């Protein structure tokens, strides 16, 4: 099955800083999603991005499927950005494989 | 606001009990999923339903039994669970397979 590696595992930022989270995966995929799990455990879908680049406010994501990686950019971070960010690529139509996540703490 | 509602939010049960987790989606989606999230482990896909048919059973022990009576409802029936089954159980839905998944808030299950 697909192997997923996310880096860094932990990240501490000062409010207002920018960051880049990386997701490497071992096989070709036709599905990749980024999620944010807030401190209360709620999982929010950020991007559906099997390839290309998308932007949503202060967040953007890029997937280079041929090189088997995806990046999540957070600009002007806010304390509400704290939580765990998961990358989940999928090779089959139904099965996403979740990484272990990047735990982000944004301090005021 | 979440379009995927899970009940109960918390559940404590003994190993010999039988209980059910419920998931309801109000998004008009055709696919629904059960995931398990244990401490310090990645989310694990348990079951996938598409148009009320099970399309994935990810080597889950038989003490977990899913049911999808219609495209809006998904249940996870639990019986004779083990302490290692304590976890957060998350339900998700998507328009179709291979589309963005939207999660409920989860049921936190504790087995005594």
PDB file of N, CA and C in Angstrom, chain B residues 18-105:
ATOM      1  N   UNK B  18     -23.328  -4.432  24.132  1.00  0.00           N
ATOM      2  CA  UNK B  18     -23.570  -4.188  22.711  1.00  0.00           C
ATOM      3  C   UNK B  18     -24.090  -2.762  22.574  1.00  0.00           C
ATOM      4  N   UNK B  19     -23.497  -2.017  21.687  1.00  0.00           N
ATOM      5  CA  UNK B  19     -23.932  -0.646  21.439  1.00  0.00           C
ATOM      6  C   UNK B  19     -23.791  -0.360  19.946  1.00  0.00           C
ATOM      7  N   UNK B  20     -24.366   0.764  19.532  1.00  0.00           N
ATOM      8  CA  UNK B  20     -24.243   1.181  18.127  1.00  0.00           C
ATOM      9  C   UNK B  20     -23.877   2.648  18.037  1.00  0.00           C
ATOM     10  N   UNK B  21     -23.029   2.961  17.098  1.00  0.00           N
ATOM     11  CA  UNK B  21     -22.719   4.343  16.747  1.00  0.00           C
ATOM     12  C   UNK B  21     -23.538   4.714  15.512  1.00  0.00           C
ATOM     13  N   UNK B  22     -23.994   5.968  15.507  1.00  0.00           N
ATOM     14  CA  UNK B  22     -24.820   6.417  14.394  1.00  0.00           C
ATOM     15  C   UNK B  22     -24.174   7.597  13.687  1.00  0.00           C
ATOM     16  N   UNK B  23     -24.315   7.611  12.380  1.00  0.00           N
ATOM     17  CA  UNK B  23     -23.829   8.719  11.564  1.00  0.00           C
ATOM     18  C   UNK B  23     -24.926   9.090  10.578  1.00  0.00           C
ATOM     19  N   UNK B  24     -25.186  10.372  10.461  1.00  0.00           N
ATOM     20  CA  UNK B  24     -26.179  10.861   9.500  1.00  0.00           C
ATOM     21  C   UNK B  24     -25.578  12.021   8.726  1.00  0.00           C
ATOM     22  N   UNK B  25     -25.698  11.980   7.411  1.00  0.00           N
ATOM     23  CA  UNK B  25     -25.192  13.093   6.614  1.00  0.00           C
ATOM     24  C   UNK B  25     -26.347  13.783   5.890  1.00  0.00           C
ATOM     25  N   UNK B  26     -26.246  15.117   5.875  1.00  0.00           N
ATOM     26  CA  UNK B  26     -27.304  15.958   5.305  1.00  0.00           C
ATOM     27  C   UNK B  26     -26.816  16.645   4.033  1.00  0.00           C
ATOM     28  N   UNK B  27     -25.838  16.052   3.366  1.00  0.00           N
ATOM     29  CA  UNK B  27     -25.176  16.696   2.231  1.00  0.00           C
ATOM     30  C   UNK B  27     -25.586  16.107   0.893  1.00  0.00           C
ATOM     31  N   UNK B  28     -26.442  15.098   0.923  1.00  0.00           N
ATOM     32  CA  UNK B  28     -26.836  14.466  -0.327  1.00  0.00           C
ATOM     33  C   UNK B  28     -25.733  13.632  -0.945  1.00  0.00           C
ATOM     34  N   UNK B  29     -24.800  13.191  -0.133  1.00  0.00           N
ATOM     35  CA  UNK B  29     -23.678  12.391  -0.630  1.00  0.00           C
ATOM     36  C   UNK B  29     -24.075  10.934  -0.839  1.00  0.00           C
ATOM     37  N   UNK B  30     -23.253  10.253  -1.656  1.00  0.00           N
ATOM     38  CA  UNK B  30     -23.545   8.861  -1.983  1.00  0.00           C
ATOM     39  C   UNK B  30     -22.570   7.868  -1.374  1.00  0.00           C
ATOM     40  N   UNK B  31     -21.503   8.356  -0.777  1.00  0.00           N
ATOM     41  CA  UNK B  31     -20.505   7.477  -0.176  1.00  0.00           C
ATOM     42  C   UNK B  31     -20.327   7.849   1.288  1.00  0.00           C
ATOM     43  N   UNK B  32     -20.162   6.845   2.129  1.00  0.00           N
ATOM     44  CA  UNK B  32     -19.948   7.076   3.558  1.00  0.00           C
ATOM     45  C   UNK B  32     -18.851   6.148   4.061  1.00  0.00           C
ATOM     46  N   UNK B  33     -18.159   6.604   5.104  1.00  0.00           N
ATOM     47  CA  UNK B  33     -16.957   5.932   5.579  1.00  0.00           C
ATOM     48  C   UNK B  33     -16.938   5.879   7.109  1.00  0.00           C
ATOM     49  N   UNK B  34     -16.347   4.824   7.650  1.00  0.00           N
ATOM     50  CA  UNK B  34     -15.979   4.759   9.063  1.00  0.00           C
ATOM     51  C   UNK B  34     -14.458   4.715   9.170  1.00  0.00           C
ATOM     52  N   UNK B  35     -13.919   5.576  10.068  1.00  0.00           N
ATOM     53  CA  UNK B  35     -12.505   5.595  10.382  1.00  0.00           C
ATOM     54  C   UNK B  35     -12.318   5.405  11.886  1.00  0.00           C
ATOM     55  N   UNK B  36     -11.145   4.884  12.241  1.00  0.00           N
ATOM     56  CA  UNK B  36     -10.748   4.775  13.639  1.00  0.00           C
ATOM     57  C   UNK B  36      -9.490   5.611  13.853  1.00  0.00           C
ATOM     58  N   UNK B  37      -9.493   6.424  14.911  1.00  0.00           N
ATOM     59  CA  UNK B  37      -8.306   7.212  15.242  1.00  0.00           C
ATOM     60  C   UNK B  37      -7.882   6.872  16.671  1.00  0.00           C
ATOM     61  N   UNK B  38      -6.780   6.133  16.777  1.00  0.00           N
ATOM     62  CA  UNK B  38      -6.212   5.784  18.081  1.00  0.00           C
ATOM     63  C   UNK B  38      -5.090   6.745  18.402  1.00  0.00           C
ATOM     64  N   UNK B  39      -4.775   6.831  19.681  1.00  0.00           N
ATOM     65  CA  UNK B  39      -3.691   7.713  20.114  1.00  0.00           C
ATOM     66  C   UNK B  39      -2.396   7.305  19.413  1.00  0.00           C
ATOM     67  N   UNK B  40      -1.710   8.298  18.874  1.00  0.00           N
ATOM     68  CA  UNK B  40      -0.396   8.114  18.282  1.00  0.00           C
ATOM     69  C   UNK B  40      -0.374   7.185  17.074  1.00  0.00           C
ATOM     70  N   UNK B  41      -1.523   7.023  16.425  1.00  0.00           N
ATOM     71  CA  UNK B  41      -1.573   6.235  15.191  1.00  0.00           C
ATOM     72  C   UNK B  41      -2.321   7.030  14.132  1.00  0.00           C
ATOM     73  N   UNK B  42      -1.985   6.805  12.862  1.00  0.00           N
ATOM     74  CA  UNK B  42      -2.735   7.505  11.796  1.00  0.00           C
ATOM     75  C   UNK B  42      -4.188   7.043  11.750  1.00  0.00           C
ATOM     76  N   UNK B  43      -5.025   7.862  11.172  1.00  0.00           N
ATOM     77  CA  UNK B  43      -6.403   7.446  10.950  1.00  0.00           C
ATOM     78  C   UNK B  43      -6.418   6.184  10.104  1.00  0.00           C
ATOM     79  N   UNK B  44      -7.260   5.235  10.514  1.00  0.00           N
ATOM     80  CA  UNK B  44      -7.361   3.980   9.789  1.00  0.00           C
ATOM     81  C   UNK B  44      -8.762   3.858   9.198  1.00  0.00           C
ATOM     82  N   UNK B  45      -8.818   3.620   7.902  1.00  0.00           N
ATOM     83  CA  UNK B  45     -10.102   3.379   7.264  1.00  0.00           C
ATOM     84  C   UNK B  45     -10.627   2.014   7.676  1.00  0.00           C
ATOM     85  N   UNK B  46     -11.908   1.972   8.080  1.00  0.00           N
ATOM     86  CA  UNK B  46     -12.504   0.697   8.480  1.00  0.00           C
ATOM     87  C   UNK B  46     -13.433   0.164   7.386  1.00  0.00           C
ATOM     88  N   UNK B  47     -14.397   0.978   7.008  1.00  0.00           N
ATOM     89  CA  UNK B  47     -15.418   0.537   6.049  1.00  0.00           C
ATOM     90  C   UNK B  47     -15.767   1.688   5.101  1.00  0.00           C
ATOM     91  N   UNK B  48     -16.152   1.298   3.887  1.00  0.00           N
ATOM     92  CA  UNK B  48     -16.621   2.257   2.896  1.00  0.00           C
ATOM     93  C   UNK B  48     -17.913   1.728   2.292  1.00  0.00           C
ATOM     94  N   UNK B  49     -18.891   2.613   2.183  1.00  0.00           N
ATOM     95  CA  UNK B  49     -20.137   2.283   1.497  1.00  0.00           C
ATOM     96  C   UNK B  49     -20.334   3.270   0.350  1.00  0.00           C
ATOM     97  N   UNK B  50     -20.757   2.743  -0.776  1.00  0.00           N
ATOM     98  CA  UNK B  50     -21.121   3.575  -1.909  1.00  0.00           C
ATOM     99  C   UNK B  50     -22.502   3.143  -2.375  1.00  0.00           C
ATOM    100  N   UNK B  51     -23.434   4.075  -2.402  1.00  0.00           N
ATOM    101  CA  UNK B  51     -24.821   3.764  -2.792  1.00  0.00           C
ATOM    102  C   UNK B  51     -25.338   2.568  -1.989  1.00  0.00           C
ATOM    103  N   UNK B  52     -25.040   2.617  -0.703  1.00  0.00           N
ATOM    104  CA  UNK B  52     -25.521   1.630   0.279  1.00  0.00           C
ATOM    105  C   UNK B  52     -24.900   0.249   0.133  1.00  0.00           C
ATOM    106  N   UNK B  53     -23.910   0.115  -0.725  1.00  0.00           N
ATOM    107  CA  UNK B  53     -23.212  -1.163  -0.842  1.00  0.00           C
ATOM    108  C   UNK B  53     -21.815  -1.035  -0.257  1.00  0.00           C
ATOM    109  N   UNK B  54     -21.410  -2.031   0.521  1.00  0.00           N
ATOM    110  CA  UNK B  54     -20.079  -1.995   1.103  1.00  0.00           C
ATOM    111  C   UNK B  54     -19.046  -2.260   0.017  1.00  0.00           C
ATOM    112  N   UNK B  55     -18.075  -1.369  -0.126  1.00  0.00           N
ATOM    113  CA  UNK B  55     -17.057  -1.548  -1.156  1.00  0.00           C
ATOM    114  C   UNK B  55     -15.680  -1.750  -0.577  1.00  0.00           C
ATOM    115  N   UNK B  56     -15.539  -1.604   0.726  1.00  0.00           N
ATOM    116  CA  UNK B  56     -14.237  -1.790   1.359  1.00  0.00           C
ATOM    117  C   UNK B  56     -14.463  -2.281   2.777  1.00  0.00           C
ATOM    118  N   UNK B  57     -13.762  -3.336   3.105  1.00  0.00           N
ATOM    119  CA  UNK B  57     -13.762  -3.821   4.483  1.00  0.00           C
ATOM    120  C   UNK B  57     -12.298  -4.049   4.814  1.00  0.00           C
ATOM    121  N   UNK B  58     -11.741  -3.121   5.556  1.00  0.00           N
ATOM    122  CA  UNK B  58     -10.295  -3.059   5.671  1.00  0.00           C
ATOM    123  C   UNK B  58      -9.767  -3.960   6.772  1.00  0.00           C
ATOM    124  N   UNK B  59     -10.032  -5.250   6.685  1.00  0.00           N
ATOM    125  CA  UNK B  59      -9.530  -6.229   7.658  1.00  0.00           C
ATOM    126  C   UNK B  59      -9.908  -5.850   9.075  1.00  0.00           C
ATOM    127  N   UNK B  60     -11.165  -5.512   9.257  1.00  0.00           N
ATOM    128  CA  UNK B  60     -11.648  -5.096  10.573  1.00  0.00           C
ATOM    129  C   UNK B  60     -12.211  -6.317  11.295  1.00  0.00           C
ATOM    130  N   UNK B  61     -11.909  -6.467  12.608  1.00  0.00           N
ATOM    131  CA  UNK B  61     -12.450  -7.614  13.350  1.00  0.00           C
ATOM    132  C   UNK B  61     -13.967  -7.666  13.292  1.00  0.00           C
ATOM    133  N   UNK B  62     -14.508  -8.862  13.383  1.00  0.00           N
ATOM    134  CA  UNK B  62     -15.957  -9.048  13.237  1.00  0.00           C
ATOM    135  C   UNK B  62     -16.747  -8.474  14.400  1.00  0.00           C
ATOM    136  N   UNK B  63     -16.092  -8.075  15.467  1.00  0.00           N
ATOM    137  CA  UNK B  63     -16.822  -7.439  16.575  1.00  0.00           C
ATOM    138  C   UNK B  63     -17.310  -6.035  16.190  1.00  0.00           C
ATOM    139  N   UNK B  64     -16.865  -5.552  15.042  1.00  0.00           N
ATOM    140  CA  UNK B  64     -17.383  -4.307  14.465  1.00  0.00           C
ATOM    141  C   UNK B  64     -18.240  -4.689  13.257  1.00  0.00           C
ATOM    142  N   UNK B  65     -19.484  -4.251  13.254  1.00  0.00           N
ATOM    143  CA  UNK B  65     -20.393  -4.630  12.179  1.00  0.00           C
ATOM    144  C   UNK B  65     -21.070  -3.380  11.629  1.00  0.00           C
ATOM    145  N   UNK B  66     -20.789  -2.996  10.379  1.00  0.00           N
ATOM    146  CA  UNK B  66     -21.409  -1.790   9.828  1.00  0.00           C
ATOM    147  C   UNK B  66     -22.766  -2.092   9.220  1.00  0.00           C
ATOM    148  N   UNK B  67     -23.555  -1.042   9.123  1.00  0.00           N
ATOM    149  CA  UNK B  67     -24.860  -1.145   8.459  1.00  0.00           C
ATOM    150  C   UNK B  67     -25.154   0.183   7.782  1.00  0.00           C
ATOM    151  N   UNK B  68     -25.602   0.129   6.547  1.00  0.00           N
ATOM    152  CA  UNK B  68     -25.938   1.340   5.804  1.00  0.00           C
ATOM    153  C   UNK B  68     -27.326   1.159   5.214  1.00  0.00           C
ATOM    154  N   UNK B  69     -28.374   1.528   5.946  1.00  0.00           N
ATOM    155  CA  UNK B  69     -29.741   1.284   5.468  1.00  0.00           C
ATOM    156  C   UNK B  69     -30.152   2.181   4.306  1.00  0.00           C
ATOM    157  N   UNK B  70     -29.539   3.360   4.204  1.00  0.00           N
ATOM    158  CA  UNK B  70     -29.789   4.264   3.076  1.00  0.00           C
ATOM    159  C   UNK B  70     -28.595   5.178   2.936  1.00  0.00           C
ATOM    160  N   UNK B  71     -28.585   5.993   1.919  1.00  0.00           N
ATOM    161  CA  UNK B  71     -27.378   6.775   1.627  1.00  0.00           C
ATOM    162  C   UNK B  71     -27.124   7.880   2.641  1.00  0.00           C
ATOM    163  N   UNK B  72     -28.076   8.145   3.530  1.00  0.00           N
ATOM    164  CA  UNK B  72     -27.903   9.215   4.514  1.00  0.00           C
ATOM    165  C   UNK B  72     -27.476   8.713   5.883  1.00  0.00           C
ATOM    166  N   UNK B  73     -27.597   7.416   6.115  1.00  0.00           N
ATOM    167  CA  UNK B  73     -27.347   6.879   7.451  1.00  0.00           C
ATOM    168  C   UNK B  73     -26.330   5.751   7.413  1.00  0.00           C
ATOM    169  N   UNK B  74     -25.497   5.753   8.433  1.00  0.00           N
ATOM    170  CA  UNK B  74     -24.482   4.709   8.579  1.00  0.00           C
ATOM    171  C   UNK B  74     -24.380   4.379  10.055  1.00  0.00           C
ATOM    172  N   UNK B  75     -24.351   3.084  10.353  1.00  0.00           N
ATOM    173  CA  UNK B  75     -24.231   2.641  11.734  1.00  0.00           C
ATOM    174  C   UNK B  75     -22.986   1.772  11.876  1.00  0.00           C
ATOM    175  N   UNK B  76     -22.468   1.760  13.095  1.00  0.00           N
ATOM    176  CA  UNK B  76     -21.404   0.822  13.448  1.00  0.00           C
ATOM    177  C   UNK B  76     -21.844   0.106  14.718  1.00  0.00           C
ATOM    178  N   UNK B  77     -22.167  -1.177  14.558  1.00  0.00           N
ATOM    179  CA  UNK B  77     -22.620  -1.970  15.691  1.00  0.00           C
ATOM    180  C   UNK B  77     -21.410  -2.598  16.371  1.00  0.00           C
ATOM    181  N   UNK B  78     -21.405  -2.491  17.687  1.00  0.00           N
ATOM    182  CA  UNK B  78     -20.255  -2.922  18.483  1.00  0.00           C
ATOM    183  C   UNK B  78     -20.662  -4.023  19.443  1.00  0.00           C
ATOM    184  N   UNK B  79     -19.868  -5.074  19.533  1.00  0.00           N
ATOM    185  CA  UNK B  79     -20.144  -6.100  20.543  1.00  0.00           C
ATOM    186  C   UNK B  79     -18.861  -6.809  20.925  1.00  0.00           C
ATOM    187  N   UNK B  80     -18.783  -7.110  22.217  1.00  0.00           N
ATOM    188  CA  UNK B  80     -17.623  -7.818  22.772  1.00  0.00           C
ATOM    189  C   UNK B  80     -16.316  -7.122  22.404  1.00  0.00           C
ATOM    190  N   UNK B  81     -16.264  -5.821  22.654  1.00  0.00           N
ATOM    191  CA  UNK B  81     -15.068  -5.068  22.311  1.00  0.00           C
ATOM    192  C   UNK B  81     -13.957  -5.296  23.323  1.00  0.00           C
ATOM    193  N   UNK B  82     -12.749  -4.949  22.902  1.00  0.00           N
ATOM    194  CA  UNK B  82     -11.554  -5.091  23.715  1.00  0.00           C
ATOM    195  C   UNK B  82     -11.037  -3.708  24.138  1.00  0.00           C
ATOM    196  N   UNK B  83     -10.246  -3.637  25.197  1.00  0.00           N
ATOM    197  CA  UNK B  83      -9.721  -2.322  25.622  1.00  0.00           C
ATOM    198  C   UNK B  83      -8.987  -1.583  24.511  1.00  0.00           C
ATOM    199  N   UNK B  84      -8.317  -2.301  23.621  1.00  0.00           N
ATOM    200  CA  UNK B  84      -7.579  -1.634  22.545  1.00  0.00           C
ATOM    201  C   UNK B  84      -8.495  -1.014  21.488  1.00  0.00           C
ATOM    202  N   UNK B  85      -9.791  -1.261  21.609  1.00  0.00           N
ATOM    203  CA  UNK B  85     -10.752  -0.636  20.700  1.00  0.00           C
ATOM    204  C   UNK B  85     -11.126   0.768  21.140  1.00  0.00           C
ATOM    205  N   UNK B  86     -10.676   1.174  22.298  1.00  0.00           N
ATOM    206  CA  UNK B  86     -10.907   2.550  22.754  1.00  0.00           C
ATOM    207  C   UNK B  86     -10.236   3.499  21.775  1.00  0.00           C
ATOM    208  N   UNK B  87     -11.019   4.442  21.261  1.00  0.00           N
ATOM    209  CA  UNK B  87     -10.498   5.329  20.212  1.00  0.00           C
ATOM    210  C   UNK B  87     -11.568   6.351  19.862  1.00  0.00           C
ATOM    211  N   UNK B  88     -11.209   7.248  18.962  1.00  0.00           N
ATOM    212  CA  UNK B  88     -12.174   8.162  18.365  1.00  0.00           C
ATOM    213  C   UNK B  88     -12.634   7.551  17.043  1.00  0.00           C
ATOM    214  N   UNK B  89     -13.936   7.369  16.895  1.00  0.00           N
ATOM    215  CA  UNK B  89     -14.483   6.791  15.666  1.00  0.00           C
ATOM    216  C   UNK B  89     -15.131   7.911  14.858  1.00  0.00           C
ATOM    217  N   UNK B  90     -14.644   8.060  13.653  1.00  0.00           N
ATOM    218  CA  UNK B  90     -15.057   9.167  12.795  1.00  0.00           C
ATOM    219  C   UNK B  90     -15.815   8.644  11.588  1.00  0.00           C
ATOM    220  N   UNK B  91     -16.872   9.336  11.276  1.00  0.00           N
ATOM    221  CA  UNK B  91     -17.655   9.054  10.077  1.00  0.00           C
ATOM    222  C   UNK B  91     -17.386  10.161   9.064  1.00  0.00           C
ATOM    223  N   UNK B  92     -17.369   9.813   7.799  1.00  0.00           N
ATOM    224  CA  UNK B  92     -17.184  10.802   6.746  1.00  0.00           C
ATOM    225  C   UNK B  92     -18.106  10.470   5.588  1.00  0.00           C
ATOM    226  N   UNK B  93     -18.359  11.465   4.750  1.00  0.00           N
ATOM    227  CA  UNK B  93     -19.130  11.230   3.535  1.00  0.00           C
ATOM    228  C   UNK B  93     -18.514  12.016   2.395  1.00  0.00           C
ATOM    229  N   UNK B  94     -18.814  11.577   1.173  1.00  0.00           N
ATOM    230  CA  UNK B  94     -18.378  12.309  -0.007  1.00  0.00           C
ATOM    231  C   UNK B  94     -19.426  12.138  -1.096  1.00  0.00           C
ATOM    232  N   UNK B  95     -19.425  13.046  -2.055  1.00  0.00           N
ATOM    233  CA  UNK B  95     -20.411  12.993  -3.119  1.00  0.00           C
ATOM    234  C   UNK B  95     -20.359  11.638  -3.820  1.00  0.00           C
ATOM    235  N   UNK B  96     -19.177  11.283  -4.225  1.00  0.00           N
ATOM    236  CA  UNK B  96     -18.903   9.958  -4.763  1.00  0.00           C
ATOM    237  C   UNK B  96     -17.556   9.518  -4.210  1.00  0.00           C
ATOM    238  N   UNK B  97     -17.221   8.235  -4.448  1.00  0.00           N
ATOM    239  CA  UNK B  97     -15.880   7.788  -4.097  1.00  0.00           C
ATOM    240  C   UNK B  97     -14.880   8.675  -4.833  1.00  0.00           C
ATOM    241  N   UNK B  98     -13.732   8.895  -4.227  1.00  0.00           N
ATOM    242  CA  UNK B  98     -12.668   9.683  -4.852  1.00  0.00           C
ATOM    243  C   UNK B  98     -13.026  11.174  -4.925  1.00  0.00           C
ATOM    244  N   UNK B  99     -13.918  11.623  -4.078  1.00  0.00           N
ATOM    245  CA  UNK B  99     -14.272  13.034  -3.977  1.00  0.00           C
ATOM    246  C   UNK B  99     -13.940  13.524  -2.568  1.00  0.00           C
ATOM    247  N   UNK B 100     -13.917  14.857  -2.355  1.00  0.00           N
ATOM    248  CA  UNK B 100     -13.556  15.356  -1.017  1.00  0.00           C
ATOM    249  C   UNK B 100     -14.447  14.762   0.067  1.00  0.00           C
ATOM    250  N   UNK B 101     -13.804  14.351   1.160  1.00  0.00           N
ATOM    251  CA  UNK B 101     -14.520  13.750   2.265  1.00  0.00           C
ATOM    252  C   UNK B 101     -14.763  14.781   3.356  1.00  0.00           C
ATOM    253  N   UNK B 102     -15.970  14.710   3.934  1.00  0.00           N
ATOM    254  CA  UNK B 102     -16.362  15.611   5.000  1.00  0.00           C
ATOM    255  C   UNK B 102     -16.662  14.779   6.240  1.00  0.00           C
ATOM    256  N   UNK B 103     -16.059  15.186   7.362  1.00  0.00           N
ATOM    257  CA  UNK B 103     -16.108  14.385   8.566  1.00  0.00           C
ATOM    258  C   UNK B 103     -17.113  14.904   9.587  1.00  0.00           C
ATOM    259  N   UNK B 104     -17.665  13.978  10.364  1.00  0.00           N
ATOM    260  CA  UNK B 104     -18.396  14.325  11.566  1.00  0.00           C
ATOM    261  C   UNK B 104     -17.443  14.611  12.708  1.00  0.00           C
ATOM    262  N   UNK B 105     -18.005  14.955  13.870  1.00  0.00           N
ATOM    263  CA  UNK B 105     -17.176  15.304  15.020  1.00  0.00           C
ATOM    264  C   UNK B 105     -16.655  14.082  15.768  1.00  0.00           C
TER     265      UNK B 105
END
